[in-house]
Amino acid sequence: MNIRILKESDAHLYQEVRLNALKINPEAFGSTYEREVGFSLETVKERIKPIRDKYIVGAFDNRKSLVGIVTFIRENNLKTRHKGNVFGMYIAPGNRGQGLGKSLMNELISRAKNSDGLEQINLTVVSDNDSAKKLYKSLGFEVYGTERNALKYNGHYFDEDLMVLTLAVDQCCL
């Protein structure tokens, strides 16, 4: 596996994986296939363009197919810059259960730790997604709350667990 930050030239591959994610696991995402299928390639390029505090980590298999994605976005408000957020974690079904999610998240966390002043990484996960919660807990994330009826899809509600990973903070300057 090759794990790296996606660039604009990966837009077509990203869009294909993202749309598959929205079709296969619609309950796991805030967006919908119907919303994103109409995005132009230019919109997708702009969306995945890496900047210092926003990037998408991708996993490529030996055939150079994109098979996993996860997004990091740091808060940019003065009072919330100490937090970053994980969004859109997805591993293609044929590649699940092989440690790929852990590798993607480790890369994301490693890069995030290099962000000056970043103290915590937050994410939400559908409450009954036990495999994802097990992964996040293995990386040090802890559940700190549950949002009831966080998502509604096809008339069904889905609760989301709110999770946080507290990063080591330089105690000398607090």
PDB file of N, CA, C and O in Angstrom, residues 20-46:
ATOM      1  N   ASN A  20     -18.710   6.143  -4.479  1.00  0.00           N
ATOM      2  CA  ASN A  20     -18.954   4.760  -4.051  1.00  0.00           C
ATOM      3  C   ASN A  20     -19.241   4.704  -2.553  1.00  0.00           C
ATOM      4  O   ASN A  20     -20.131   3.972  -2.116  1.00  0.00           O
ATOM      5  N   ALA A  21     -18.494   5.474  -1.768  1.00  0.00           N
ATOM      6  CA  ALA A  21     -18.715   5.510  -0.321  1.00  0.00           C
ATOM      7  C   ALA A  21     -20.138   5.974  -0.015  1.00  0.00           C
ATOM      8  O   ALA A  21     -20.821   5.390   0.830  1.00  0.00           O
ATOM      9  N   LEU A  22     -20.580   7.013  -0.706  1.00  0.00           N
ATOM     10  CA  LEU A  22     -21.915   7.567  -0.463  1.00  0.00           C
ATOM     11  C   LEU A  22     -23.020   6.609  -0.906  1.00  0.00           C
ATOM     12  O   LEU A  22     -24.119   6.628  -0.344  1.00  0.00           O
ATOM     13  N   LYS A  23     -22.731   5.751  -1.897  1.00  0.00           N
ATOM     14  CA  LYS A  23     -23.707   4.744  -2.341  1.00  0.00           C
ATOM     15  C   LYS A  23     -23.728   3.542  -1.403  1.00  0.00           C
ATOM     16  O   LYS A  23     -24.788   3.057  -1.036  1.00  0.00           O
ATOM     17  N   ILE A  24     -22.539   3.065  -1.042  1.00  0.00           N
ATOM     18  CA  ILE A  24     -22.429   1.825  -0.272  1.00  0.00           C
ATOM     19  C   ILE A  24     -22.781   2.023   1.205  1.00  0.00           C
ATOM     20  O   ILE A  24     -23.432   1.180   1.808  1.00  0.00           O
ATOM     21  N   ASN A  25     -22.348   3.130   1.788  1.00  0.00           N
ATOM     22  CA  ASN A  25     -22.603   3.404   3.207  1.00  0.00           C
ATOM     23  C   ASN A  25     -23.230   4.785   3.392  1.00  0.00           C
ATOM     24  O   ASN A  25     -22.672   5.645   4.064  1.00  0.00           O
ATOM     25  N   PRO A  26     -24.425   5.014   2.837  1.00  0.00           N
ATOM     26  CA  PRO A  26     -25.031   6.345   2.902  1.00  0.00           C
ATOM     27  C   PRO A  26     -25.303   6.823   4.330  1.00  0.00           C
ATOM     28  O   PRO A  26     -25.294   8.025   4.599  1.00  0.00           O
ATOM     29  N   GLU A  27     -25.498   5.888   5.253  1.00  0.00           N
ATOM     30  CA  GLU A  27     -25.808   6.246   6.635  1.00  0.00           C
ATOM     31  C   GLU A  27     -24.598   6.808   7.374  1.00  0.00           C
ATOM     32  O   GLU A  27     -24.745   7.411   8.438  1.00  0.00           O
ATOM     33  N   ALA A  28     -23.411   6.651   6.816  1.00  0.00           N
ATOM     34  CA  ALA A  28     -22.189   7.020   7.525  1.00  0.00           C
ATOM     35  C   ALA A  28     -21.700   8.432   7.217  1.00  0.00           C
ATOM     36  O   ALA A  28     -20.731   8.885   7.829  1.00  0.00           O
ATOM     37  N   PHE A  29     -22.353   9.116   6.304  1.00  0.00           N
ATOM     38  CA  PHE A  29     -21.852  10.422   5.865  1.00  0.00           C
ATOM     39  C   PHE A  29     -22.933  11.486   5.936  1.00  0.00           C
ATOM     40  O   PHE A  29     -24.114  11.193   5.730  1.00  0.00           O
ATOM     41  N   GLY A  30     -22.517  12.701   6.182  1.00  0.00           N
ATOM     42  CA  GLY A  30     -23.454  13.819   6.235  1.00  0.00           C
ATOM     43  C   GLY A  30     -23.935  14.231   4.855  1.00  0.00           C
ATOM     44  O   GLY A  30     -25.011  14.794   4.711  1.00  0.00           O
ATOM     45  N   SER A  31     -23.148  13.956   3.829  1.00  0.00           N
ATOM     46  CA  SER A  31     -23.515  14.307   2.464  1.00  0.00           C
ATOM     47  C   SER A  31     -24.241  13.131   1.811  1.00  0.00           C
ATOM     48  O   SER A  31     -24.409  12.073   2.412  1.00  0.00           O
ATOM     49  N   THR A  32     -24.648  13.328   0.564  1.00  0.00           N
ATOM     50  CA  THR A  32     -25.353  12.271  -0.168  1.00  0.00           C
ATOM     51  C   THR A  32     -24.765  12.098  -1.566  1.00  0.00           C
ATOM     52  O   THR A  32     -24.172  13.021  -2.131  1.00  0.00           O
ATOM     53  N   TYR A  33     -24.979  10.927  -2.115  1.00  0.00           N
ATOM     54  CA  TYR A  33     -24.582  10.650  -3.495  1.00  0.00           C
ATOM     55  C   TYR A  33     -25.262  11.644  -4.436  1.00  0.00           C
ATOM     56  O   TYR A  33     -24.622  12.203  -5.331  1.00  0.00           O
ATOM     57  N   GLU A  34     -26.548  11.869  -4.222  1.00  0.00           N
ATOM     58  CA  GLU A  34     -27.315  12.758  -5.102  1.00  0.00           C
ATOM     59  C   GLU A  34     -26.734  14.172  -5.118  1.00  0.00           C
ATOM     60  O   GLU A  34     -26.740  14.832  -6.154  1.00  0.00           O
ATOM     61  N   ARG A  35     -26.216  14.624  -4.000  1.00  0.00           N
ATOM     62  CA  ARG A  35     -25.609  15.959  -3.925  1.00  0.00           C
ATOM     63  C   ARG A  35     -24.275  15.998  -4.652  1.00  0.00           C
ATOM     64  O   ARG A  35     -23.996  16.922  -5.408  1.00  0.00           O
ATOM     65  N   GLU A  36     -23.434  14.983  -4.432  1.00  0.00           N
ATOM     66  CA  GLU A  36     -22.061  15.053  -4.920  1.00  0.00           C
ATOM     67  C   GLU A  36     -21.864  14.528  -6.339  1.00  0.00           C
ATOM     68  O   GLU A  36     -20.866  14.862  -6.977  1.00  0.00           O
ATOM     69  N   VAL A  37     -22.804  13.740  -6.857  1.00  0.00           N
ATOM     70  CA  VAL A  37     -22.637  13.211  -8.208  1.00  0.00           C
ATOM     71  C   VAL A  37     -22.591  14.343  -9.239  1.00  0.00           C
ATOM     72  O   VAL A  37     -21.971  14.204 -10.299  1.00  0.00           O
ATOM     73  N   GLY A  38     -23.176  15.477  -8.919  1.00  0.00           N
ATOM     74  CA  GLY A  38     -23.177  16.607  -9.838  1.00  0.00           C
ATOM     75  C   GLY A  38     -21.961  17.514  -9.728  1.00  0.00           C
ATOM     76  O   GLY A  38     -21.833  18.469 -10.501  1.00  0.00           O
ATOM     77  N   PHE A  39     -21.051  17.246  -8.809  1.00  0.00           N
ATOM     78  CA  PHE A  39     -19.854  18.082  -8.663  1.00  0.00           C
ATOM     79  C   PHE A  39     -18.986  17.958  -9.915  1.00  0.00           C
ATOM     80  O   PHE A  39     -18.685  16.853 -10.370  1.00  0.00           O
ATOM     81  N   SER A  40     -18.553  19.088 -10.430  1.00  0.00           N
ATOM     82  CA  SER A  40     -17.636  19.081 -11.571  1.00  0.00           C
ATOM     83  C   SER A  40     -16.251  18.643 -11.104  1.00  0.00           C
ATOM     84  O   SER A  40     -15.932  18.696  -9.909  1.00  0.00           O
ATOM     85  N   LEU A  41     -15.427  18.226 -12.051  1.00  0.00           N
ATOM     86  CA  LEU A  41     -14.060  17.833 -11.718  1.00  0.00           C
ATOM     87  C   LEU A  41     -13.301  19.016 -11.118  1.00  0.00           C
ATOM     88  O   LEU A  41     -12.491  18.843 -10.205  1.00  0.00           O
ATOM     89  N   GLU A  42     -13.589  20.213 -11.584  1.00  0.00           N
ATOM     90  CA  GLU A  42     -12.947  21.417 -11.023  1.00  0.00           C
ATOM     91  C   GLU A  42     -13.342  21.613  -9.556  1.00  0.00           C
ATOM     92  O   GLU A  42     -12.511  21.972  -8.731  1.00  0.00           O
ATOM     93  N   THR A  43     -14.592  21.377  -9.246  1.00  0.00           N
ATOM     94  CA  THR A  43     -15.051  21.479  -7.853  1.00  0.00           C
ATOM     95  C   THR A  43     -14.332  20.451  -6.985  1.00  0.00           C
ATOM     96  O   THR A  43     -13.881  20.766  -5.880  1.00  0.00           O
ATOM     97  N   VAL A  44     -14.199  19.241  -7.488  1.00  0.00           N
ATOM     98  CA  VAL A  44     -13.519  18.186  -6.735  1.00  0.00           C
ATOM     99  C   VAL A  44     -12.044  18.539  -6.565  1.00  0.00           C
ATOM    100  O   VAL A  44     -11.480  18.364  -5.478  1.00  0.00           O
ATOM    101  N   LYS A  45     -11.404  19.055  -7.604  1.00  0.00           N
ATOM    102  CA  LYS A  45      -9.991  19.466  -7.502  1.00  0.00           C
ATOM    103  C   LYS A  45      -9.815  20.498  -6.401  1.00  0.00           C
ATOM    104  O   LYS A  45      -8.883  20.423  -5.604  1.00  0.00           O
ATOM    105  N   GLU A  46     -10.703  21.472  -6.372  1.00  0.00           N
ATOM    106  CA  GLU A  46     -10.618  22.518  -5.342  1.00  0.00           C
ATOM    107  C   GLU A  46     -10.872  21.917  -3.954  1.00  0.00           C
ATOM    108  O   GLU A  46     -10.232  22.293  -2.978  1.00  0.00           O
TER     109      GLU A  46
END
